[in-house]
Amino acid sequence: MKISTREDISAPIEDVFAAVSDFGAIERLFQRRGIVIERDAGAPANGVGRKWVARANWRGRKHRIEAELIELTPDRGYTIESRTGGVVSTTVVDLVRLAPKQTRMLLSVDLRPTTLSSRLLVQSLKLAKGRLTERLKVRASDFAREIESRTA
């Protein structure tokens, strides 16, 4: 199942890339939402291969999520692959320069089940795909406006 959104941001691509690849700020954002997130000490501190382990409560159950930065292209975007409970997720952030001070951010999340129980979970998420896409769009839009206010 794939959900995606795009957002046009009134800022240079270099500033947008700096904001979307500020993984320390993204870690703090998750922590404010009650997710415990730690960087893997054995992985590179920056660049491809960087890893995180997160623990979150969702629907009354504790979940462990392992994530790895598998692709990073300066001023273009990155790809993160994560795994939890039989679901492999690929998150892609792609940036396109529209004008010197205008950038389009394309954000997509692809969920792939690997077990029978995770197939049932992903199938139930497909029923809520419209709502999930709308939530992703709202969060991406809020993030875009925050980037614009920082670069203004």
PDB file of C-alpha atoms in Angstrom:
ATOM      1  CA  MET A   1       0.000   0.000   0.000  1.00  0.00           C
ATOM      2  CA  LYS A   2       1.407   3.362  -0.962  1.00  0.00           C
ATOM      3  CA  ILE A   3       0.377   6.798   0.260  1.00  0.00           C
ATOM      4  CA  SER A   4       1.947   9.968  -1.025  1.00  0.00           C
ATOM      5  CA  THR A   5       1.655  13.720  -1.107  1.00  0.00           C
ATOM      6  CA  ARG A   6       3.478  16.673  -2.583  1.00  0.00           C
ATOM      7  CA  GLU A   7       4.002  20.143  -1.234  1.00  0.00           C
ATOM      8  CA  ASP A   8       5.357  23.263  -2.928  1.00  0.00           C
ATOM      9  CA  ILE A   9       7.640  25.239  -0.615  1.00  0.00           C
ATOM     10  CA  SER A  10       8.706  28.854  -1.110  1.00  0.00           C
ATOM     11  CA  ALA A  11      12.355  28.277  -0.218  1.00  0.00           C
ATOM     12  CA  PRO A  12      15.571  27.314  -2.047  1.00  0.00           C
ATOM     13  CA  ILE A  13      16.145  23.584  -2.458  1.00  0.00           C
ATOM     14  CA  GLU A  14      19.311  23.756  -0.315  1.00  0.00           C
ATOM     15  CA  ASP A  15      17.337  25.147   2.651  1.00  0.00           C
ATOM     16  CA  VAL A  16      14.553  22.601   2.203  1.00  0.00           C
ATOM     17  CA  PHE A  17      17.057  19.737   2.033  1.00  0.00           C
ATOM     18  CA  ALA A  18      18.799  21.006   5.178  1.00  0.00           C
ATOM     19  CA  ALA A  19      15.452  20.988   7.005  1.00  0.00           C
ATOM     20  CA  VAL A  20      14.175  17.598   5.801  1.00  0.00           C
ATOM     21  CA  SER A  21      17.541  15.920   6.446  1.00  0.00           C
ATOM     22  CA  ASP A  22      17.959  17.368   9.961  1.00  0.00           C
ATOM     23  CA  PHE A  23      17.495  13.963  11.550  1.00  0.00           C
ATOM     24  CA  GLY A  24      18.152  15.323  15.050  1.00  0.00           C
ATOM     25  CA  ALA A  25      15.122  17.609  14.714  1.00  0.00           C
ATOM     26  CA  ILE A  26      13.039  14.762  13.293  1.00  0.00           C
ATOM     27  CA  GLU A  27      14.047  12.549  16.240  1.00  0.00           C
ATOM     28  CA  ARG A  28      12.888  15.288  18.649  1.00  0.00           C
ATOM     29  CA  LEU A  29       9.607  15.574  16.731  1.00  0.00           C
ATOM     30  CA  PHE A  30       8.944  11.858  17.240  1.00  0.00           C
ATOM     31  CA  GLN A  31       9.903  12.104  20.910  1.00  0.00           C
ATOM     32  CA  ARG A  32       7.355  14.888  21.432  1.00  0.00           C
ATOM     33  CA  ARG A  33       4.748  12.436  20.123  1.00  0.00           C
ATOM     34  CA  GLY A  34       5.702   9.894  22.790  1.00  0.00           C
ATOM     35  CA  ILE A  35       7.965   7.688  20.678  1.00  0.00           C
ATOM     36  CA  VAL A  36      11.250   6.593  22.246  1.00  0.00           C
ATOM     37  CA  ILE A  37      13.904   6.770  19.530  1.00  0.00           C
ATOM     38  CA  GLU A  38      17.608   5.929  19.711  1.00  0.00           C
ATOM     39  CA  ARG A  39      20.370   6.029  17.135  1.00  0.00           C
ATOM     40  CA  ASP A  40      22.230   2.770  16.604  1.00  0.00           C
ATOM     41  CA  ALA A  41      25.720   3.347  18.040  1.00  0.00           C
ATOM     42  CA  GLY A  42      27.306   0.836  15.642  1.00  0.00           C
ATOM     43  CA  ALA A  43      26.014   2.597  12.519  1.00  0.00           C
ATOM     44  CA  PRO A  44      27.547   5.664  10.830  1.00  0.00           C
ATOM     45  CA  ALA A  45      26.610   8.945  12.542  1.00  0.00           C
ATOM     46  CA  ASN A  46      25.779  10.614   9.222  1.00  0.00           C
ATOM     47  CA  GLY A  47      24.994   9.403   5.752  1.00  0.00           C
ATOM     48  CA  VAL A  48      23.854   6.110   4.310  1.00  0.00           C
ATOM     49  CA  GLY A  49      23.733   3.298   6.840  1.00  0.00           C
ATOM     50  CA  ARG A  50      22.538   5.476   9.713  1.00  0.00           C
ATOM     51  CA  LYS A  51      20.125   3.430  11.849  1.00  0.00           C
ATOM     52  CA  TRP A  52      17.502   4.059  14.499  1.00  0.00           C
ATOM     53  CA  VAL A  53      15.504   1.892  16.876  1.00  0.00           C
ATOM     54  CA  ALA A  54      12.161   3.275  18.015  1.00  0.00           C
ATOM     55  CA  ARG A  55       9.656   2.024  20.543  1.00  0.00           C
ATOM     56  CA  ALA A  56       6.055   3.163  20.398  1.00  0.00           C
ATOM     57  CA  ASN A  57       2.705   2.222  21.866  1.00  0.00           C
ATOM     58  CA  TRP A  58       0.008   1.828  19.242  1.00  0.00           C
ATOM     59  CA  ARG A  59      -3.448   0.416  19.854  1.00  0.00           C
ATOM     60  CA  GLY A  60      -2.449  -0.719  23.324  1.00  0.00           C
ATOM     61  CA  ARG A  61       0.581  -2.714  22.186  1.00  0.00           C
ATOM     62  CA  LYS A  62       4.286  -1.965  22.290  1.00  0.00           C
ATOM     63  CA  HIS A  63       6.036  -1.948  18.936  1.00  0.00           C
ATOM     64  CA  ARG A  64       9.740  -1.948  18.080  1.00  0.00           C
ATOM     65  CA  ILE A  65      10.664  -0.260  14.817  1.00  0.00           C
ATOM     66  CA  GLU A  66      14.072  -0.532  13.170  1.00  0.00           C
ATOM     67  CA  ALA A  67      14.862   2.078  10.518  1.00  0.00           C
ATOM     68  CA  GLU A  68      17.843   2.592   8.230  1.00  0.00           C
ATOM     69  CA  LEU A  69      18.820   5.393   5.874  1.00  0.00           C
ATOM     70  CA  ILE A  70      19.441   3.466   2.651  1.00  0.00           C
ATOM     71  CA  GLU A  71      19.864   6.328   0.171  1.00  0.00           C
ATOM     72  CA  LEU A  72      20.892   9.965   0.543  1.00  0.00           C
ATOM     73  CA  THR A  73      21.411  12.349  -2.367  1.00  0.00           C
ATOM     74  CA  PRO A  74      22.347  15.920  -1.380  1.00  0.00           C
ATOM     75  CA  ASP A  75      19.759  18.492  -2.492  1.00  0.00           C
ATOM     76  CA  ARG A  76      17.586  15.700  -3.964  1.00  0.00           C
ATOM     77  CA  GLY A  77      16.283  13.623  -1.045  1.00  0.00           C
ATOM     78  CA  TYR A  78      16.621  10.328   0.745  1.00  0.00           C
ATOM     79  CA  THR A  79      15.048   6.923   1.378  1.00  0.00           C
ATOM     80  CA  ILE A  80      14.500   5.267   4.751  1.00  0.00           C
ATOM     81  CA  GLU A  81      13.509   1.624   5.123  1.00  0.00           C
ATOM     82  CA  SER A  82      11.932   0.468   8.367  1.00  0.00           C
ATOM     83  CA  ARG A  83      10.670  -2.834   9.735  1.00  0.00           C
ATOM     84  CA  THR A  84       8.205  -3.695  12.454  1.00  0.00           C
ATOM     85  CA  GLY A  85       5.993  -6.682  13.180  1.00  0.00           C
ATOM     86  CA  GLY A  86       5.982  -8.157   9.693  1.00  0.00           C
ATOM     87  CA  VAL A  87       5.649  -4.851   7.833  1.00  0.00           C
ATOM     88  CA  VAL A  88       8.440  -3.322   5.756  1.00  0.00           C
ATOM     89  CA  SER A  89       8.006   0.385   5.107  1.00  0.00           C
ATOM     90  CA  THR A  90       9.895   2.501   2.592  1.00  0.00           C
ATOM     91  CA  THR A  91       9.702   6.264   3.068  1.00  0.00           C
ATOM     92  CA  VAL A  92      10.967   8.441   0.223  1.00  0.00           C
ATOM     93  CA  VAL A  93      11.526  12.199   0.431  1.00  0.00           C
ATOM     94  CA  ASP A  94      12.250  13.640  -3.006  1.00  0.00           C
ATOM     95  CA  LEU A  95      12.961  17.308  -3.759  1.00  0.00           C
ATOM     96  CA  VAL A  96      12.600  19.057  -7.120  1.00  0.00           C
ATOM     97  CA  ARG A  97      13.788  22.606  -7.851  1.00  0.00           C
ATOM     98  CA  LEU A  98      10.932  24.510  -9.500  1.00  0.00           C
ATOM     99  CA  ALA A  99      12.622  27.934  -9.399  1.00  0.00           C
ATOM    100  CA  PRO A 100      15.567  29.434  -7.491  1.00  0.00           C
ATOM    101  CA  LYS A 101      13.340  29.996  -4.437  1.00  0.00           C
ATOM    102  CA  GLN A 102      10.642  27.383  -5.066  1.00  0.00           C
ATOM    103  CA  THR A 103      10.952  23.668  -4.237  1.00  0.00           C
ATOM    104  CA  ARG A 104       8.526  20.770  -4.574  1.00  0.00           C
ATOM    105  CA  MET A 105       8.718  18.114  -1.859  1.00  0.00           C
ATOM    106  CA  LEU A 106       7.366  14.692  -2.800  1.00  0.00           C
ATOM    107  CA  LEU A 107       6.761  12.388   0.158  1.00  0.00           C
ATOM    108  CA  SER A 108       5.700   8.752  -0.158  1.00  0.00           C
ATOM    109  CA  VAL A 109       5.316   5.852   2.241  1.00  0.00           C
ATOM    110  CA  ASP A 110       5.030   2.301   0.902  1.00  0.00           C
ATOM    111  CA  LEU A 111       3.934  -0.477   3.296  1.00  0.00           C
ATOM    112  CA  ARG A 112       4.619  -4.103   2.366  1.00  0.00           C
ATOM    113  CA  PRO A 113       3.408  -6.964   4.560  1.00  0.00           C
ATOM    114  CA  THR A 114       5.675  -9.978   5.061  1.00  0.00           C
ATOM    115  CA  THR A 115       3.428 -12.195   7.210  1.00  0.00           C
ATOM    116  CA  LEU A 116      -0.212 -13.234   7.147  1.00  0.00           C
ATOM    117  CA  SER A 117      -1.112 -11.138  10.190  1.00  0.00           C
ATOM    118  CA  SER A 118       0.623  -8.098   8.698  1.00  0.00           C
ATOM    119  CA  ARG A 119      -1.353  -8.621   5.473  1.00  0.00           C
ATOM    120  CA  LEU A 120      -4.531  -8.267   7.524  1.00  0.00           C
ATOM    121  CA  LEU A 121      -3.178  -5.082   9.115  1.00  0.00           C
ATOM    122  CA  VAL A 122      -2.220  -3.536   5.773  1.00  0.00           C
ATOM    123  CA  GLN A 123      -5.581  -4.569   4.306  1.00  0.00           C
ATOM    124  CA  SER A 124      -7.395  -2.742   7.118  1.00  0.00           C
ATOM    125  CA  LEU A 125      -5.154   0.304   6.549  1.00  0.00           C
ATOM    126  CA  LYS A 126      -6.166   0.278   2.873  1.00  0.00           C
ATOM    127  CA  LEU A 127      -9.738   0.897   4.007  1.00  0.00           C
ATOM    128  CA  ALA A 128      -8.521   4.063   5.752  1.00  0.00           C
ATOM    129  CA  LYS A 129      -6.153   5.108   2.959  1.00  0.00           C
ATOM    130  CA  GLY A 130      -7.980   8.378   2.255  1.00  0.00           C
ATOM    131  CA  ARG A 131      -7.801   9.439   5.892  1.00  0.00           C
ATOM    132  CA  LEU A 132      -4.136   8.401   6.163  1.00  0.00           C
ATOM    133  CA  THR A 133      -3.272  10.328   2.993  1.00  0.00           C
ATOM    134  CA  GLU A 134      -5.050  13.408   4.347  1.00  0.00           C
ATOM    135  CA  ARG A 135      -3.135  13.189   7.652  1.00  0.00           C
ATOM    136  CA  LEU A 136       0.150  12.862   5.743  1.00  0.00           C
ATOM    137  CA  LYS A 137      -0.769  15.886   3.619  1.00  0.00           C
ATOM    138  CA  VAL A 138      -1.590  18.006   6.694  1.00  0.00           C
ATOM    139  CA  ARG A 139       1.697  17.088   8.396  1.00  0.00           C
ATOM    140  CA  ALA A 140       3.702  17.737   5.213  1.00  0.00           C
ATOM    141  CA  SER A 141       1.949  21.079   4.753  1.00  0.00           C
ATOM    142  CA  ASP A 142       2.648  22.111   8.361  1.00  0.00           C
ATOM    143  CA  PHE A 143       6.302  21.140   7.916  1.00  0.00           C
ATOM    144  CA  ALA A 144       6.500  23.106   4.645  1.00  0.00           C
ATOM    145  CA  ARG A 145       5.075  26.238   6.281  1.00  0.00           C
ATOM    146  CA  GLU A 146       7.598  25.852   9.120  1.00  0.00           C
ATOM    147  CA  ILE A 147      10.460  25.688   6.595  1.00  0.00           C
ATOM    148  CA  GLU A 148       9.116  28.781   4.820  1.00  0.00           C
ATOM    149  CA  SER A 149       8.916  30.731   8.079  1.00  0.00           C
ATOM    150  CA  ARG A 150      12.529  29.803   8.921  1.00  0.00           C
ATOM    151  CA  THR A 151      13.856  30.922   5.540  1.00  0.00           C
ATOM    152  CA  ALA A 152      11.763  34.090   5.249  1.00  0.00           C
TER     153      ALA A 152
END
